[in-house]
Coordinates of C-alpha atoms in Angstrom, one line a residue:
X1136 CA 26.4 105.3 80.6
X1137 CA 29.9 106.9 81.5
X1138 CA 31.4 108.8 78.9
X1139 CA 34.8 110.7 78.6
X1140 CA 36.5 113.0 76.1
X1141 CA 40.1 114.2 75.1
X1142 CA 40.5 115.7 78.6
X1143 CA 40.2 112.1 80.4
X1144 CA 41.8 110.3 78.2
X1145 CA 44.5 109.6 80.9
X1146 CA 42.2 108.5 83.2
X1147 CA 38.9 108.0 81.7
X1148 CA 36.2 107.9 84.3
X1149 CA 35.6 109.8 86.8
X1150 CA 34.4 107.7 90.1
X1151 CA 36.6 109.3 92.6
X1152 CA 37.3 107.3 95.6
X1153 CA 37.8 108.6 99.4
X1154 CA 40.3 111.4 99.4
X1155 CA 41.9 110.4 95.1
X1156 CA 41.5 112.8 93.2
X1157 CA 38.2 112.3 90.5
X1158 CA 39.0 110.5 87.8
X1159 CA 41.2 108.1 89.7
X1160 CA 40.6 104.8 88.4
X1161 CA 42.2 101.3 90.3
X1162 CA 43.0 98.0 88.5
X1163 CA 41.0 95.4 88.9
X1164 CA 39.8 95.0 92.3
X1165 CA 40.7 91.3 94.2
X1166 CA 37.8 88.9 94.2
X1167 CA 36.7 89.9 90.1
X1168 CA 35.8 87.0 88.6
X1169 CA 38.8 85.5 86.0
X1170 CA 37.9 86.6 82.9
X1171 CA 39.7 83.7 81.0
X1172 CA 37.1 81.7 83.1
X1173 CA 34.0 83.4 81.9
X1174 CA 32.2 82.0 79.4
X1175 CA 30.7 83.5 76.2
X1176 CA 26.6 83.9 76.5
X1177 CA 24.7 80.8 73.9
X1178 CA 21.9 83.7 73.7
X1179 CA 22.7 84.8 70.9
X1180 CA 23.2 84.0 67.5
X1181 CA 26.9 82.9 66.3
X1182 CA 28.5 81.9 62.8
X1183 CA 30.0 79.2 63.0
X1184 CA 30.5 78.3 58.9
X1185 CA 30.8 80.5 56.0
X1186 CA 27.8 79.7 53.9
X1187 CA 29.7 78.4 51.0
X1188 CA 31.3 75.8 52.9
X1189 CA 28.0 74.1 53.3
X1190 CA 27.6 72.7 50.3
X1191 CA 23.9 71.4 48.6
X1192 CA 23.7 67.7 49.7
X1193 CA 26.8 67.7 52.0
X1194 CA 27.5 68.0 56.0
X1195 CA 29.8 70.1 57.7
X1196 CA 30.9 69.1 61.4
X1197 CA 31.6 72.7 63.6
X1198 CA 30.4 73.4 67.1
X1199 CA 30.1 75.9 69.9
X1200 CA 32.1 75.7 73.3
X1201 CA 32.2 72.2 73.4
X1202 CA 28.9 71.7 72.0
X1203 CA 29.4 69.9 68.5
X1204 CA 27.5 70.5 65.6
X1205 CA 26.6 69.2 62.6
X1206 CA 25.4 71.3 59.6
X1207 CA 23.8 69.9 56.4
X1208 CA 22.1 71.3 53.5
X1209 CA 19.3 69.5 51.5
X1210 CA 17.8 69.3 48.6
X1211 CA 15.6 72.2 49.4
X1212 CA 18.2 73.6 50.0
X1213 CA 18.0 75.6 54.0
X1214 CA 20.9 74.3 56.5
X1215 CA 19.8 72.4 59.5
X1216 CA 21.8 72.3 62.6
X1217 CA 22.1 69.3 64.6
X1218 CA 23.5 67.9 67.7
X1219 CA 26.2 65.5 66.0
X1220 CA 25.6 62.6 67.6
X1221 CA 23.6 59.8 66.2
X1222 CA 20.9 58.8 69.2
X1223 CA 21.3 55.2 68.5
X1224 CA 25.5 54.5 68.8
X1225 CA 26.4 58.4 69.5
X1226 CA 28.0 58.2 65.6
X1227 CA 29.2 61.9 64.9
X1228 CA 26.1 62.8 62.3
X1229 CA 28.7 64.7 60.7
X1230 CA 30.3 61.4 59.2
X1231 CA 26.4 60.7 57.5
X1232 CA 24.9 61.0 54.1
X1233 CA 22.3 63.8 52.8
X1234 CA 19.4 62.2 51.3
X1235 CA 17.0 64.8 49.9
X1236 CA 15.8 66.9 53.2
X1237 CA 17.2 64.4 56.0
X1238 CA 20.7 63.6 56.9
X1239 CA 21.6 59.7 57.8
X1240 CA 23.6 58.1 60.1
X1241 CA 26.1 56.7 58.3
X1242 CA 26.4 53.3 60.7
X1243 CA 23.1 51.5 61.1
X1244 CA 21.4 54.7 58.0
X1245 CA 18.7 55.9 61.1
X1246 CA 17.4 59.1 59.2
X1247 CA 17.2 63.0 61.3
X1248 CA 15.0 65.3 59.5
X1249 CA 16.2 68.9 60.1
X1250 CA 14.8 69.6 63.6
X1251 CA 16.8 66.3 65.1
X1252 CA 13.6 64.2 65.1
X1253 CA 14.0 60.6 63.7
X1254 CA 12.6 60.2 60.5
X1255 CA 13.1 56.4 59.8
X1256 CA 15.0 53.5 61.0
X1257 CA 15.3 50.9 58.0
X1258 CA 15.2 48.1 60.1
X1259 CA 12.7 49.2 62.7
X1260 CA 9.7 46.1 62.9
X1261 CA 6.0 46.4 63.9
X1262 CA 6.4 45.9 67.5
X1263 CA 10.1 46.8 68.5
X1264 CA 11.0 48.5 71.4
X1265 CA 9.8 52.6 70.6
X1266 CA 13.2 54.8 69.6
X1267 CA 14.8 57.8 71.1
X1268 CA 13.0 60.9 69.7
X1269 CA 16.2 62.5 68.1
X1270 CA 18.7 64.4 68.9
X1271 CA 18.8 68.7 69.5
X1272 CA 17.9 70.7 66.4
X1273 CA 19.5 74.0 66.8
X1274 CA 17.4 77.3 65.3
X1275 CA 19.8 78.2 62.4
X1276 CA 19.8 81.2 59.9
X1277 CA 22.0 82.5 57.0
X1278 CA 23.0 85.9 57.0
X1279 CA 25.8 88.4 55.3
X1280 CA 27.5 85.0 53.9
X1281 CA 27.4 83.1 56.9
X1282 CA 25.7 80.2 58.6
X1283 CA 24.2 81.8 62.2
X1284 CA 22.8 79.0 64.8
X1285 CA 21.6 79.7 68.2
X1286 CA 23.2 77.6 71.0
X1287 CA 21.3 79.0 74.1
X1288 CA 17.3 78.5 75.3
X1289 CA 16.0 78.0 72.0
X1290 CA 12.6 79.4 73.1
X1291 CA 15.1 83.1 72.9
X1292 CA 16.0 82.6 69.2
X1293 CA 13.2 84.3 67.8
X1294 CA 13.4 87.3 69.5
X1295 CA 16.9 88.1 69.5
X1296 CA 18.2 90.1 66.3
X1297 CA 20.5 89.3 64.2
X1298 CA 23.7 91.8 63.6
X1299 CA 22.4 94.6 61.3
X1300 CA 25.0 95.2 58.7
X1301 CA 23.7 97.4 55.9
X1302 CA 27.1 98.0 54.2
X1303 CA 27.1 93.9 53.4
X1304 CA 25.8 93.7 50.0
X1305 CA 24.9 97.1 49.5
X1306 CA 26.0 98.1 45.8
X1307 CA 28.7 100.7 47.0
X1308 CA 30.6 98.3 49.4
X1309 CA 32.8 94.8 48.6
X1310 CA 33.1 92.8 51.0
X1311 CA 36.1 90.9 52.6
X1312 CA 35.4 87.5 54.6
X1313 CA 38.0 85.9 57.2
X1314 CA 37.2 83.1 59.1
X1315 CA 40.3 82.1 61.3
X1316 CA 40.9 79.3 64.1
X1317 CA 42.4 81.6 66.9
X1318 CA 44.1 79.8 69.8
X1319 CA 42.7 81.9 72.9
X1320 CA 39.8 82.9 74.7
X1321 CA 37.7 85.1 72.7
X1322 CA 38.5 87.8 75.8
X1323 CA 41.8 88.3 74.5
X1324 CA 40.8 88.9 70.6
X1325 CA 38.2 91.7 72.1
X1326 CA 41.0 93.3 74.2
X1327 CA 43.1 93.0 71.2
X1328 CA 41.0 95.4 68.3
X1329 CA 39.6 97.4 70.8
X1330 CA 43.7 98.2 72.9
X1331 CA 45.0 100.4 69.7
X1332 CA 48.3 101.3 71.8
X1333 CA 49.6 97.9 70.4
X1334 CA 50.7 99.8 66.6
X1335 CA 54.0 99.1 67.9
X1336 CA 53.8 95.0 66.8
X1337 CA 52.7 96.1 63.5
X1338 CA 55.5 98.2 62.8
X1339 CA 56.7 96.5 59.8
X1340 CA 53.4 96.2 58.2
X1341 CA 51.9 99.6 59.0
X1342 CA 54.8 101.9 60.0
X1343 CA 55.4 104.2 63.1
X1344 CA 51.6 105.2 64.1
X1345 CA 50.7 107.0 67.0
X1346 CA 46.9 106.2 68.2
X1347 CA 45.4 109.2 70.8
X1348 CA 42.4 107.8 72.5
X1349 CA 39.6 111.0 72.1
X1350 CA 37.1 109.4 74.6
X1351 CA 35.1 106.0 75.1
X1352 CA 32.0 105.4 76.8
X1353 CA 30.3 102.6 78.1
X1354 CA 27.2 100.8 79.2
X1355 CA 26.1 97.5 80.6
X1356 CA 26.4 95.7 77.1
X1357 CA 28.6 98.4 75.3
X1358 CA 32.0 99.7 75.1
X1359 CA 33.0 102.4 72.7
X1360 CA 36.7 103.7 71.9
X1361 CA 37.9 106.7 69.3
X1362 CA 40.7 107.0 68.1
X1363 CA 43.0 109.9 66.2
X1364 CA 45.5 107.8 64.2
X1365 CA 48.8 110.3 62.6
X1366 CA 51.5 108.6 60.9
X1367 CA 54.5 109.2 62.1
X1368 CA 57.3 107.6 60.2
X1369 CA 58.3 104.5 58.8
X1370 CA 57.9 101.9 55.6
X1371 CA 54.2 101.1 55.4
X1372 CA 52.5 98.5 53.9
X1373 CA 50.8 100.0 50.2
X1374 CA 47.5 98.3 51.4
X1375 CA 47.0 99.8 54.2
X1376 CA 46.9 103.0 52.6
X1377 CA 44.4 101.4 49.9
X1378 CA 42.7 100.0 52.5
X1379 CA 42.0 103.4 54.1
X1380 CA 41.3 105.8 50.8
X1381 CA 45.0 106.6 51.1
X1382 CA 44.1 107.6 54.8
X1383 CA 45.8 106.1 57.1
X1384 CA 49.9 105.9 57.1
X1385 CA 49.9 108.8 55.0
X1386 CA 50.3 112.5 56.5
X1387 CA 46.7 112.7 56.9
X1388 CA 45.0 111.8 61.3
X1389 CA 42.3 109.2 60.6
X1390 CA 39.5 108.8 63.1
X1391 CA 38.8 105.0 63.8
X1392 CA 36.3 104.2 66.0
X1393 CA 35.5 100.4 68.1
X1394 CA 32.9 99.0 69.8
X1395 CA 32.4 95.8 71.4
X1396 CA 28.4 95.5 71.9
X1397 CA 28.7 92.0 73.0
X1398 CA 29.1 89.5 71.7
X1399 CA 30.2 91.1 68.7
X1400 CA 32.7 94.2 67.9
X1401 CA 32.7 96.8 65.4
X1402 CA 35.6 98.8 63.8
X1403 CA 34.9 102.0 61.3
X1404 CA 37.4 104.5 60.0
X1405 CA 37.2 107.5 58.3
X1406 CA 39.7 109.4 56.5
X1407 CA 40.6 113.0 57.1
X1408 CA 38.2 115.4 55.6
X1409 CA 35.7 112.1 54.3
X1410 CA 32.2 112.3 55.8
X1411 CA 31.3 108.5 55.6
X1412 CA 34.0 105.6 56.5
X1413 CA 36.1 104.1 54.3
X1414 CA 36.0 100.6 55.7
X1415 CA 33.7 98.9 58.3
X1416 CA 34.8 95.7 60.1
X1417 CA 32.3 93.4 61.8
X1418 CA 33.6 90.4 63.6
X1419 CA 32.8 87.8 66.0
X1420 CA 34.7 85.4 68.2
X1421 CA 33.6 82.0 69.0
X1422 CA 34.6 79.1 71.4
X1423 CA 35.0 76.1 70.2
X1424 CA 36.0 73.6 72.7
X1425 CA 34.3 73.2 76.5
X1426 CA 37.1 75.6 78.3
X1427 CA 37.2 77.7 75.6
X1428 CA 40.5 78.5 75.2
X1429 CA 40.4 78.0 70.9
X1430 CA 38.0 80.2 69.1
X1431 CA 36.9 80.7 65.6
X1432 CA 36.6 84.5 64.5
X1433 CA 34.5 84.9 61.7
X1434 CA 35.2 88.7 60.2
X1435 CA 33.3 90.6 57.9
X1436 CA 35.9 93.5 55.9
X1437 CA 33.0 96.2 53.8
X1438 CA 35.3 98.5 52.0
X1439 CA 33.6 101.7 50.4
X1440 CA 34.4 101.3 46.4
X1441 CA 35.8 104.8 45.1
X1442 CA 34.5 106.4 42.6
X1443 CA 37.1 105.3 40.0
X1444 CA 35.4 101.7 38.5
X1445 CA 37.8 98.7 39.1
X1446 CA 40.2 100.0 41.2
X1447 CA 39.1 98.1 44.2
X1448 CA 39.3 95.2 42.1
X1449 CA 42.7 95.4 40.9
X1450 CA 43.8 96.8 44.7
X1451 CA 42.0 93.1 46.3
X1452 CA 44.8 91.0 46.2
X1453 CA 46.6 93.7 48.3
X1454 CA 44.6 94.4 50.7
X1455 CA 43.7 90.8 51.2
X1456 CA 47.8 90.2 52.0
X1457 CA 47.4 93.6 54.1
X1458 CA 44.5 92.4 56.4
X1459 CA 46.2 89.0 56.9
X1460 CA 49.3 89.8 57.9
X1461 CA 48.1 92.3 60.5
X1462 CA 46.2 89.7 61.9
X1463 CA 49.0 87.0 62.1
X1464 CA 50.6 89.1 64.0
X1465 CA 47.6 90.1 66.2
X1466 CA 46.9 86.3 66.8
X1467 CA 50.8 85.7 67.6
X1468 CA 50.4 88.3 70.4
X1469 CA 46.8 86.7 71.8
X1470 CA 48.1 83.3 71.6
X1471 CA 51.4 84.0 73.5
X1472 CA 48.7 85.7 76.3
X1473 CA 46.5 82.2 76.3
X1474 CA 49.8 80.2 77.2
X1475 CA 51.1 82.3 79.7
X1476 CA 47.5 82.0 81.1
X1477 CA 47.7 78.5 80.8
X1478 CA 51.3 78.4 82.7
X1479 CA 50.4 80.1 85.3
X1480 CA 47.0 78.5 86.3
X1481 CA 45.5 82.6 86.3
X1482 CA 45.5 86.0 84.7
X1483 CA 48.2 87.5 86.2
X1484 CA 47.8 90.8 83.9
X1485 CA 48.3 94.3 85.5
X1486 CA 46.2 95.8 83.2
X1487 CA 46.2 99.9 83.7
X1488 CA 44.0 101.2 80.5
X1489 CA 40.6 102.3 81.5
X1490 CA 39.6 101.2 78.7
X1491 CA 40.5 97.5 78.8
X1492 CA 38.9 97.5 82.8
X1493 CA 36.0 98.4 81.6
X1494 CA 35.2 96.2 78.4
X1495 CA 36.8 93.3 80.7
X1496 CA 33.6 94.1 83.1
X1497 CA 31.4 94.2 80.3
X1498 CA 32.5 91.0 79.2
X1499 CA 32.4 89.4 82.5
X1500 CA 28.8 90.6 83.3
X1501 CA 27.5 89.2 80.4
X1502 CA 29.1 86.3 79.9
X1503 CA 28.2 82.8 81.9
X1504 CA 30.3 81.3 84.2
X1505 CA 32.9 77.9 82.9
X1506 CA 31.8 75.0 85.1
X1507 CA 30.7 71.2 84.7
X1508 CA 29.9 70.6 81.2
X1509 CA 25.6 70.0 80.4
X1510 CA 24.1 66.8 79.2
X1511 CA 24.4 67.1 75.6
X1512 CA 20.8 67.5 74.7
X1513 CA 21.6 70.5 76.2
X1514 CA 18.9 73.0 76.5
X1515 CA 16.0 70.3 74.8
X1516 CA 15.2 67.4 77.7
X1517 CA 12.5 66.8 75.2
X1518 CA 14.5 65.0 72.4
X1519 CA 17.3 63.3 74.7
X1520 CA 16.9 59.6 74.5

């Protein structure tokens, strides 16, 4: 793991090369990889629905890079995820009908319980030719509010964690949900949170802030940034200080400190003089179509409830206008990146923060490479027809 502190916040890490002085870092060498190119890993588990937008008896249509899927929950009530394609006409299964535990096509009514398999065909005779076995069932979990599935090698599912978020549902946090269609690779969103020298386009909403990087550190998987955050000027927004326990945009340096352990990132900060952080966010950023250049970012806000009962109640409506307009303005400025990327055919950034080289590597090295789309049973030969 390299780490740095205050001292290298300039130039971060030290890998000195031939006669530059330590601490030296280049750009991006020729011959990397485009990042905009790189694809985000299916090993691990993504939301891709708010839990309460899968409603008892009813379907949802959503996917994952390309991959499109439908969601339905039954009379049981679990969610299934499955391929959304109907085996027999390629139907969308999204279209069908619940019917206790097994979703329907909604053309010719062949039934799918919830691991793809068929489960009737009305008109099926003794004798007719034998059916397709079903279409891809895709492990699925609920979790913190949302609906997780697994895209990748299914036989991978069980063993890979879920994100631990103890602050959701605790009794002293309330927590925020976003879920936003973000036109851009996810790259650009986890550039975006964890690049904090960008206070500058949220200068109506937040004021003048200056950010001083303290040190980051990173690992094959990980990158870490902290922040000191000093107001220095300017009309801020009122929920930003609610937001922050009256922290941040006051007179008071706030420490704010993000991490992207991919795939997901992590943003805490605490107040001066607080021992525990006033707000976490947890968020995740996932493709949606086959180049993914559109993603969904599903984002969890856990705000620490004061002491005083209600207040963060009556402050909600605030904070939610607060959090929302920040991140209009942060999707604006990815958005803008995605076309210009799309213009010119290649990234032509000249990126020069440390920081952004090095969760660009981690993202690349983790990440699986855009090509020729898969068949779409995808990663279960077994159930293609």
């Amino acid at each position: 793991m390299t780490e740095t502190g205050s001292e290298g916040a300039a130039t971060v890490t030290a890998r000195a090369v031939g006669d530059r002085p330590a601490g030296h870092r280049d750009p991006e060498p020729a011959g990397l990889a485009d990042l905009r190119r790189v694809g985000a890993n299916p090993d691990f588990w993504y939301p891709v629905a708010v839990s309460g937008g899968v409603r008892r008896g009813k379907v949802l249509a959503t996917a994952f890079a390309g991959e499109r899927i439908a969601l339905y929950r039954g009379r049981s009530g679990p969610v299934h995820a499955l391929e959304d394609r109907c085996a027999h006409r390629q139907v969308p299964l999204s279209m069908g009908v619940v019917e206790g535990d097994v979703l329907r096509c909604c053309y010719h009514a062949w039934a799918y319980r919830g691991d793809g398999r068929i489960s009737q065909i009305p008109y099926l005779s003794k004798g007719d030719g034998r059916p397709p076995r079903g279409v891809r069932g895709y492990p699925v979990r609920e979790a913190y509010g949302l609906v997780f599935v697994f895209p990748g090698d299914p036989e991978k599912a069980a063993r890979t964690p879920l994100p631990e978020l103890p602050e959701h549902g605790s009794p002293t946090h309330r927590t925020m949900t976003f879920s936003r269609t973000v036109r851009c690779h996810y790259s650009f969103m986890h550039e975006n949170l964890l690049d904090m020298n960008h206070q500058f386009l949220h200068r109506g909403v937040v004021g003048k802030l200056h950010p001083e990087l303290l040190g980051h550190r990173t690992d094959a998987r990980s990158v870490e940034a902290r922040y000191l955050f000093t107001h220095t000027g300017g009309k801020r927004n009122r929920g930003a200080a609610l937001l922050a326990a009256e922290g941040i945009g006051g007179d008071s340096a706030d420490v704010m400190t993000i991490r992207t352990e991919y795939p997901y990132q992590t943003l805490d900060l605490v107040p001066e003089n607080a021992e525990r952080p006033a707000f976490r966010l947890w968020v995740a950023y996932v493709p949606e179509d086959a180049e993914q250049r559109t993603c969904h970012a599903y984002g969890l806000l856990m705000i620490e409830k004061p002491r005083m009962p209600g207040v963060l109640q009556l402050a909600w409506p605030l904070l939610r206008r607060f959090t929302e307009r920040v991140f209009a303005e942060d999707r604006m400025a990815v958005e803008a990146e995605q076309r210009a990327w799309d213009e010119q055919g290649e990234d032509r950034n000249h990126e020069i923060f440390p920081l952004i080289l090095d969760v660009r590597q981690v993202l690349r090295s983790n990440g699986v490479p855009l090509g020729p789309q898969p068949a779409a049973c995808g990663h279960r030969p077994d159930v293609c027809g």
